[in-house]
DNA sequence: CTGTTAGCGCCTTCAG
DNA sequence: CTGAAGGCGCTAACAG
């Protein structure tokens, strides 16, 4: 490996017998350049393997093609799905995501936002609508488009793309009540960090209350959601509450674990115990009995957000909310 | 939202009554600055909400804190796991991953590498050991550390971190042969794109051949791996080959789908049909009967690679191979 | 301990 | 259609 030898515009210009700015124009398809000149320059560029230095370009033109992306986690497939959507929409326009992961910690988010903003990104994409006040301050100052994903239950700084988790909780209660279930249990994960799971939980309780019902048993791990946690917790919950007829899980990972518990314990899904999840993951739908759940549109959320931030902001500074909704998947477990 | 008002070092310097370079030194904990000066400067920085412009910093110092990361896919949990490992090792040192996704296409990889290199990254992380010649050319020229992940079956440009997929295939054959299985089936996914799956497949066949055996039945989808594909394909395979006693899957996603097929068809795992996967995903281990499989160390691969690229390259330009190995998980399905 | 000088590589502006 | 001059915001190198 040789030492870093990178050519500059000047090198290319010299070899092509033109000025730097002409090379620059050719590479950016700017202004008018004679066809002959353009061809000569391009030939030299290819021959030298010249790669423009975007750092310099960004400094000179004060505009980068980077988009800061701050996600809470990469541990289950949900946020990678969102990131795929973001990438799908950004790639064709030549934008690059710069990713940070907060582990659901707002202090880490604050540092990441500072760090990402220091790269003068063209836009920022975050998760959720709650941030430290300094984070909000920095984002406001940055003067770029900002998308806040997943959640639309509060007012965004600029753009919110996602669904109402509160309503999802209510609709879950209504749906299951409508199917005749009356004795509800709940299996959850760490709600203090996953605020959207908390909101669904509240919605669920509200929906049950409207029907004159309440949770007869509930259990939650302090840990993040996982299939194994769902499996164990359902076992514990059923040990304490034998008469439940349906259990709602904080998400599909947990619910699939619950289904595994039932397989192992010989509990017939739906006939003996109904299960309901959240997210609509492939794994739940591939179960012998497809999981009854609520499908969030994660890829769509990412793609829509990325499309929206690339559009210039209008003069009127009104926040925009884009509801990507959700679908109830009937499945065969509830 | 106000227009982009970003303060510069000069603004801070003026307000603090010092020169730019002093502010710069304070912010970078460089050289010696009087404690009093330092405090005053920091107070002003916080008060103004000043965020340094790293684009300018990078241009001036010709060294960024960005690390280019090129991954083939984000569709299953494998590469997000790798990315988590990368992030875990980079974050404490203040490095930021810039992510690109190739969808297993070397042409796209080439474009991404060019685009990422234009940001003068401190290092590059790619997947696999096969790239277009122009990609290799650009990487060589860049003069930064380069890690190639997942695979160690060929010589890397600089650093390879991963495992031998060929040996994994052989060991799978030996292990299952040792357990007494003789009638092998295989369920795979698109091998033309996923070269590592192809290498495991070849290893499996070689291992079987050494034992005087061969695959009695096999089936592969042209699609990427998924639980649903595994479920369907196993059904098809068994319809054509009723006498198999073990089926090896291209990975755990597929194998879990296979397990689901068995649940639904009333086939007793291991007693009637053994299943074997690859990756050691949580989902497989949470099955009522934990999946027998081979654990790859994805998080470790990412973390190790990120640690290694942060170390300066020695004078001797010898490629380094770090074998993160794999473990056989006995499980209860084979 | 602090400041001055000169760029980093490119793009904007203004002339030809 | 092409070029020259100047500066983006920061930091290395060298004074004091």
Tab-separated table of N, CA and C in Angstrom, chain A residues 1-111:
chain	number	residue	atom	x	y	z
A	1	UNK	N	0.840	-1.191	0.000
A	1	UNK	CA	0.000	0.000	0.000
A	1	UNK	C	0.881	1.249	0.000
A	2	UNK	N	0.601	2.116	-0.921
A	2	UNK	CA	1.389	3.348	-1.014
A	2	UNK	C	0.842	4.377	-0.041
A	3	UNK	N	1.612	5.402	0.198
A	3	UNK	CA	1.112	6.474	1.070
A	3	UNK	C	-0.038	7.172	0.357
A	4	UNK	N	-0.770	7.959	1.096
A	4	UNK	CA	-1.924	8.632	0.511
A	4	UNK	C	-1.471	9.603	-0.581
A	5	UNK	N	-1.764	9.272	-1.809
A	5	UNK	CA	-1.446	10.153	-2.922
A	5	UNK	C	-2.763	10.565	-3.491
A	6	UNK	N	-3.286	11.686	-3.106
A	6	UNK	CA	-4.500	12.035	-3.821
A	6	UNK	C	-4.274	13.244	-4.687
A	7	UNK	N	-4.721	13.101	-5.894
A	7	UNK	CA	-4.612	14.209	-6.829
A	7	UNK	C	-5.604	15.294	-6.468
A	8	UNK	N	-5.300	16.488	-6.904
A	8	UNK	CA	-6.224	17.606	-6.682
A	8	UNK	C	-6.718	18.120	-8.032
A	9	UNK	N	-7.683	19.002	-7.940
A	9	UNK	CA	-8.203	19.621	-9.152
A	9	UNK	C	-7.070	20.226	-9.964
A	10	UNK	N	-6.134	20.827	-9.250
A	10	UNK	CA	-5.028	21.494	-9.933
A	10	UNK	C	-4.217	20.501	-10.766
A	11	UNK	N	-3.996	19.301	-10.219
A	11	UNK	CA	-3.246	18.293	-10.954
A	11	UNK	C	-3.961	17.943	-12.253
A	12	UNK	N	-5.249	17.721	-12.122
A	12	UNK	CA	-6.031	17.368	-13.299
A	12	UNK	C	-5.998	18.518	-14.310
A	13	UNK	N	-6.165	19.736	-13.786
A	13	UNK	CA	-6.196	20.906	-14.654
A	13	UNK	C	-4.899	21.030	-15.450
A	14	UNK	N	-3.800	20.893	-14.771
A	14	UNK	CA	-2.503	20.991	-15.429
A	14	UNK	C	-2.384	19.968	-16.559
A	15	UNK	N	-2.696	18.732	-16.217
A	15	UNK	CA	-2.576	17.671	-17.224
A	15	UNK	C	-3.503	17.866	-18.406
A	16	UNK	N	-4.667	18.480	-18.115
A	16	UNK	CA	-5.628	18.651	-19.211
A	16	UNK	C	-5.392	19.964	-19.931
A	17	UNK	N	-4.491	20.764	-19.397
A	17	UNK	CA	-4.196	22.042	-20.029
A	17	UNK	C	-5.329	23.044	-19.926
A	18	UNK	N	-6.051	23.002	-18.827
A	18	UNK	CA	-7.113	23.992	-18.597
A	18	UNK	C	-6.962	24.520	-17.174
A	19	UNK	N	-7.905	25.347	-16.744
A	19	UNK	CA	-7.816	25.852	-15.378
A	19	UNK	C	-8.629	24.967	-14.439
A	20	UNK	N	-8.369	25.119	-13.152
A	20	UNK	CA	-9.084	24.318	-12.157
A	20	UNK	C	-10.589	24.424	-12.314
A	21	UNK	N	-11.024	25.653	-12.468
A	21	UNK	CA	-12.458	25.878	-12.473
A	21	UNK	C	-13.146	25.153	-13.628
A	22	UNK	N	-12.437	25.011	-14.721
A	22	UNK	CA	-13.023	24.294	-15.855
A	22	UNK	C	-13.222	22.819	-15.501
A	23	UNK	N	-12.225	22.251	-14.862
A	23	UNK	CA	-12.368	20.860	-14.429
A	23	UNK	C	-13.544	20.750	-13.461
A	24	UNK	N	-13.597	21.674	-12.528
A	24	UNK	CA	-14.674	21.684	-11.552
A	24	UNK	C	-16.027	21.722	-12.254
A	25	UNK	N	-16.125	22.578	-13.261
A	25	UNK	CA	-17.402	22.695	-13.980
A	25	UNK	C	-17.748	21.400	-14.698
A	26	UNK	N	-16.780	20.802	-15.303
A	26	UNK	CA	-17.033	19.545	-16.005
A	26	UNK	C	-17.578	18.504	-15.022
A	27	UNK	N	-16.907	18.403	-13.875
A	27	UNK	CA	-17.290	17.362	-12.927
A	27	UNK	C	-18.660	17.611	-12.313
A	28	UNK	N	-19.084	18.844	-12.289
A	28	UNK	CA	-20.397	19.117	-11.708
A	28	UNK	C	-21.441	19.405	-12.781
A	29	UNK	N	-21.100	19.171	-14.036
A	29	UNK	CA	-22.035	19.457	-15.134
A	29	UNK	C	-22.579	20.871	-15.044
A	30	UNK	N	-21.695	21.784	-14.705
A	30	UNK	CA	-22.142	23.146	-14.496
A	30	UNK	C	-21.847	24.016	-15.705
A	31	UNK	N	-22.582	25.077	-15.783
A	31	UNK	CA	-22.361	26.103	-16.788
A	31	UNK	C	-22.079	25.458	-18.140
A	32	UNK	N	-21.566	26.204	-19.020
A	32	UNK	CA	-21.333	25.636	-20.341
A	32	UNK	C	-19.835	25.428	-20.553
A	33	UNK	N	-19.517	24.241	-20.965
A	33	UNK	CA	-18.130	23.890	-21.262
A	33	UNK	C	-18.150	23.256	-22.648
A	34	UNK	N	-17.211	23.623	-23.463
A	34	UNK	CA	-17.165	23.093	-24.826
A	34	UNK	C	-17.056	21.570	-24.772
A	35	UNK	N	-17.769	20.953	-25.678
A	35	UNK	CA	-17.815	19.495	-25.686
A	35	UNK	C	-16.416	18.883	-25.764
A	36	UNK	N	-15.572	19.507	-26.567
A	36	UNK	CA	-14.218	18.971	-26.715
A	36	UNK	C	-13.438	19.065	-25.410
A	37	UNK	N	-13.540	20.220	-24.782
A	37	UNK	CA	-12.850	20.416	-23.499
A	37	UNK	C	-13.329	19.386	-22.501
A	38	UNK	N	-14.673	19.265	-22.412
A	38	UNK	CA	-15.280	18.327	-21.466
A	38	UNK	C	-14.717	16.923	-21.655
A	39	UNK	N	-14.662	16.485	-22.893
A	39	UNK	CA	-14.178	15.132	-23.152
A	39	UNK	C	-12.726	14.959	-22.732
A	40	UNK	N	-11.945	15.957	-23.034
A	40	UNK	CA	-10.525	15.864	-22.696
A	40	UNK	C	-10.359	15.780	-21.179
A	41	UNK	N	-11.090	16.651	-20.495
A	41	UNK	CA	-11.001	16.665	-19.038
A	41	UNK	C	-11.432	15.326	-18.461
A	42	UNK	N	-12.542	14.821	-18.928
A	42	UNK	CA	-13.042	13.560	-18.385
A	42	UNK	C	-12.047	12.428	-18.616
A	43	UNK	N	-11.421	12.457	-19.780
A	43	UNK	CA	-10.440	11.419	-20.075
A	43	UNK	C	-9.309	11.466	-19.049
A	44	UNK	N	-8.829	12.674	-18.790
A	44	UNK	CA	-7.738	12.824	-17.824
A	44	UNK	C	-8.178	12.371	-16.433
A	45	UNK	N	-9.399	12.747	-16.065
A	45	UNK	CA	-9.921	12.372	-14.750
A	45	UNK	C	-9.909	10.852	-14.593
A	46	UNK	N	-10.412	10.176	-15.585
A	46	UNK	CA	-10.470	8.709	-15.507
A	46	UNK	C	-9.068	8.115	-15.479
A	47	UNK	N	-8.230	8.668	-16.314
A	47	UNK	CA	-6.871	8.149	-16.414
A	47	UNK	C	-6.128	8.269	-15.083
A	48	UNK	N	-6.359	9.389	-14.397
A	48	UNK	CA	-5.646	9.608	-13.138
A	48	UNK	C	-6.358	8.947	-11.960
A	49	UNK	N	-7.568	8.499	-12.178
A	49	UNK	CA	-8.331	7.956	-11.059
A	49	UNK	C	-8.604	9.040	-10.027
A	50	UNK	N	-8.846	10.235	-10.540
A	50	UNK	CA	-9.060	11.362	-9.632
A	50	UNK	C	-10.395	11.227	-8.893
A	51	UNK	N	-10.355	11.362	-7.567
A	51	UNK	CA	-11.572	11.386	-6.762
A	51	UNK	C	-11.657	12.757	-6.099
A	52	UNK	N	-12.710	13.517	-6.389
A	52	UNK	CA	-12.812	14.868	-5.837
A	52	UNK	C	-12.808	14.826	-4.313
A	53	UNK	N	-12.340	15.861	-3.709
A	53	UNK	CA	-12.339	15.980	-2.255
A	53	UNK	C	-13.580	16.764	-1.844
A	54	UNK	N	-14.571	16.021	-1.341
A	54	UNK	CA	-15.823	16.674	-0.999
A	54	UNK	C	-15.714	17.520	0.247
A	55	UNK	N	-14.704	17.268	1.032
A	55	UNK	CA	-14.526	18.081	2.229
A	55	UNK	C	-14.264	19.513	1.799
A	56	UNK	N	-13.347	19.646	0.855
A	56	UNK	CA	-13.044	20.979	0.343
A	56	UNK	C	-14.259	21.563	-0.372
A	57	UNK	N	-14.908	20.728	-1.145
A	57	UNK	CA	-16.083	21.192	-1.874
A	57	UNK	C	-17.152	21.711	-0.944
A	58	UNK	N	-17.378	20.975	0.123
A	58	UNK	CA	-18.405	21.367	1.081
A	58	UNK	C	-18.030	22.678	1.764
A	59	UNK	N	-16.771	22.789	2.115
A	59	UNK	CA	-16.355	24.016	2.794
A	59	UNK	C	-16.548	25.215	1.875
A	60	UNK	N	-16.201	25.038	0.633
A	60	UNK	CA	-16.302	26.153	-0.301
A	60	UNK	C	-17.745	26.493	-0.633
A	61	UNK	N	-18.578	25.493	-0.721
A	61	UNK	CA	-19.938	25.775	-1.174
A	61	UNK	C	-20.952	25.742	-0.044
A	62	UNK	N	-20.475	25.439	1.170
A	62	UNK	CA	-21.341	25.338	2.333
A	62	UNK	C	-22.591	24.503	2.066
A	63	UNK	N	-22.373	23.314	1.626
A	63	UNK	CA	-23.497	22.390	1.479
A	63	UNK	C	-22.980	20.998	1.212
A	64	UNK	N	-23.296	20.059	2.075
A	64	UNK	CA	-22.786	18.711	1.885
A	64	UNK	C	-23.887	17.794	1.392
A	65	UNK	N	-23.484	16.592	1.037
A	65	UNK	CA	-24.478	15.593	0.646
A	65	UNK	C	-24.633	14.558	1.758
A	66	UNK	N	-24.291	14.956	2.975
A	66	UNK	CA	-24.449	14.037	4.090
A	66	UNK	C	-25.779	14.271	4.777
A	67	UNK	N	-26.367	13.203	5.260
A	67	UNK	CA	-27.592	13.326	6.047
A	67	UNK	C	-27.345	12.624	7.383
A	68	UNK	N	-27.463	13.364	8.459
A	68	UNK	CA	-27.261	12.771	9.783
A	68	UNK	C	-28.458	11.908	10.152
A	69	UNK	N	-28.194	10.701	10.601
A	69	UNK	CA	-29.274	9.790	10.995
A	69	UNK	C	-28.991	9.303	12.410
A	70	UNK	N	-29.911	9.568	13.316
A	70	UNK	CA	-29.725	9.169	14.708
A	70	UNK	C	-30.789	8.149	15.062
A	71	UNK	N	-30.368	6.928	15.375
A	71	UNK	CA	-31.314	5.855	15.688
A	71	UNK	C	-31.095	5.380	17.118
A	72	UNK	N	-32.148	4.912	17.779
A	72	UNK	CA	-31.980	4.482	19.161
A	72	UNK	C	-31.307	3.125	19.304
A	73	UNK	N	-31.369	2.296	18.280
A	73	UNK	CA	-30.900	0.924	18.450
A	73	UNK	C	-30.767	0.242	17.101
A	74	UNK	N	-29.943	-0.779	17.062
A	74	UNK	CA	-29.864	-1.612	15.853
A	74	UNK	C	-30.076	-3.065	16.231
A	75	UNK	N	-30.602	-3.290	17.435
A	75	UNK	CA	-30.617	-4.652	17.966
A	75	UNK	C	-31.754	-5.517	17.453
A	76	UNK	N	-32.844	-4.922	17.040
A	76	UNK	CA	-33.785	-5.762	16.328
A	76	UNK	C	-33.972	-5.187	14.938
A	77	UNK	N	-34.803	-5.784	14.143
A	77	UNK	CA	-34.826	-5.447	12.730
A	77	UNK	C	-35.550	-4.132	12.441
A	78	UNK	N	-36.228	-3.571	13.441
A	78	UNK	CA	-37.056	-2.390	13.208
A	78	UNK	C	-36.263	-1.208	12.649
A	79	UNK	N	-35.195	-0.811	13.325
A	79	UNK	CA	-34.481	0.363	12.848
A	79	UNK	C	-33.616	0.102	11.620
A	80	UNK	N	-33.038	-1.090	11.495
A	80	UNK	CA	-32.427	-1.386	10.200
A	80	UNK	C	-33.422	-1.261	9.049
A	81	UNK	N	-34.667	-1.640	9.279
A	81	UNK	CA	-35.690	-1.467	8.239
A	81	UNK	C	-35.864	0.014	7.900
A	82	UNK	N	-35.920	0.830	8.929
A	82	UNK	CA	-36.056	2.271	8.715
A	82	UNK	C	-34.850	2.790	7.939
A	83	UNK	N	-33.679	2.326	8.346
A	83	UNK	CA	-32.450	2.763	7.689
A	83	UNK	C	-32.409	2.333	6.227
A	84	UNK	N	-32.926	1.138	5.948
A	84	UNK	CA	-33.031	0.702	4.555
A	84	UNK	C	-33.889	1.668	3.757
A	85	UNK	N	-34.995	2.076	4.369
A	85	UNK	CA	-35.883	3.009	3.679
A	85	UNK	C	-35.190	4.337	3.417
A	86	UNK	N	-34.479	4.807	4.415
A	86	UNK	CA	-33.747	6.068	4.273
A	86	UNK	C	-32.725	5.937	3.144
A	87	UNK	N	-31.993	4.848	3.202
A	87	UNK	CA	-30.949	4.630	2.203
A	87	UNK	C	-31.545	4.535	0.801
A	88	UNK	N	-32.663	3.856	0.704
A	88	UNK	CA	-33.288	3.683	-0.604
A	88	UNK	C	-33.660	5.030	-1.221
A	89	UNK	N	-34.112	5.952	-0.382
A	89	UNK	CA	-34.523	7.245	-0.925
A	89	UNK	C	-33.336	8.175	-1.136
A	90	UNK	N	-32.300	8.031	-0.325
A	90	UNK	CA	-31.164	8.953	-0.442
A	90	UNK	C	-30.214	8.580	-1.574
A	91	UNK	N	-29.973	7.265	-1.725
A	91	UNK	CA	-28.933	6.821	-2.648
A	91	UNK	C	-29.084	7.383	-4.067
A	92	UNK	N	-30.282	7.354	-4.644
A	92	UNK	CA	-30.398	7.845	-6.018
A	92	UNK	C	-30.006	9.315	-6.157
A	93	UNK	N	-30.145	10.093	-5.093
A	93	UNK	CA	-29.800	11.516	-5.171
A	93	UNK	C	-28.356	11.757	-4.752
A	94	UNK	N	-27.632	10.678	-4.454
A	94	UNK	CA	-26.229	10.854	-4.104
A	94	UNK	C	-25.981	11.278	-2.672
A	95	UNK	N	-26.990	11.201	-1.838
A	95	UNK	CA	-26.788	11.566	-0.430
A	95	UNK	C	-26.315	10.356	0.364
A	96	UNK	N	-25.543	10.634	1.389
A	96	UNK	CA	-24.982	9.579	2.224
A	96	UNK	C	-25.481	9.710	3.652
A	97	UNK	N	-26.013	8.639	4.229
A	97	UNK	CA	-26.367	8.711	5.639
A	97	UNK	C	-25.133	8.567	6.534
A	98	UNK	N	-25.067	9.386	7.549
A	98	UNK	CA	-24.054	9.230	8.592
A	98	UNK	C	-24.823	8.812	9.839
A	99	UNK	N	-24.500	7.643	10.349
A	99	UNK	CA	-25.367	7.039	11.354
A	99	UNK	C	-24.804	7.140	12.767
A	100	UNK	N	-25.669	7.441	13.695
A	100	UNK	CA	-25.319	7.358	15.103
A	100	UNK	C	-26.373	6.542	15.828
A	101	UNK	N	-25.980	5.889	16.906
A	101	UNK	CA	-26.904	5.074	17.683
A	101	UNK	C	-26.896	5.538	19.132
A	102	UNK	N	-28.074	5.812	19.671
A	102	UNK	CA	-28.155	6.416	21.011
A	102	UNK	C	-28.373	5.413	22.126
A	103	UNK	N	-28.774	4.210	21.779
A	103	UNK	CA	-29.145	3.248	22.812
A	103	UNK	C	-30.242	3.834	23.717
A	104	UNK	N	-31.151	4.554	23.108
A	104	UNK	CA	-32.297	5.149	23.813
A	104	UNK	C	-31.885	6.132	24.912
A	105	UNK	N	-30.738	6.753	24.753
A	105	UNK	CA	-30.253	7.678	25.769
A	105	UNK	C	-30.199	9.108	25.202
A	106	UNK	N	-30.961	10.019	25.798
A	106	UNK	CA	-31.053	11.370	25.246
A	106	UNK	C	-29.756	12.159	25.386
A	107	UNK	N	-28.943	11.812	26.361
A	107	UNK	CA	-27.655	12.501	26.501
A	107	UNK	C	-26.735	12.109	25.348
A	108	UNK	N	-26.744	10.813	25.046
A	108	UNK	CA	-25.941	10.352	23.913
A	108	UNK	C	-26.474	10.973	22.638
A	109	UNK	N	-27.797	11.076	22.553
A	109	UNK	CA	-28.385	11.700	21.371
A	109	UNK	C	-27.861	13.124	21.205
A	110	UNK	N	-27.782	13.835	22.321
A	110	UNK	CA	-27.317	15.222	22.271
A	110	UNK	C	-25.901	15.306	21.706
A	111	UNK	N	-25.041	14.435	22.200
A	111	UNK	CA	-23.661	14.437	21.701
A	111	UNK	C	-23.604	14.070	20.217
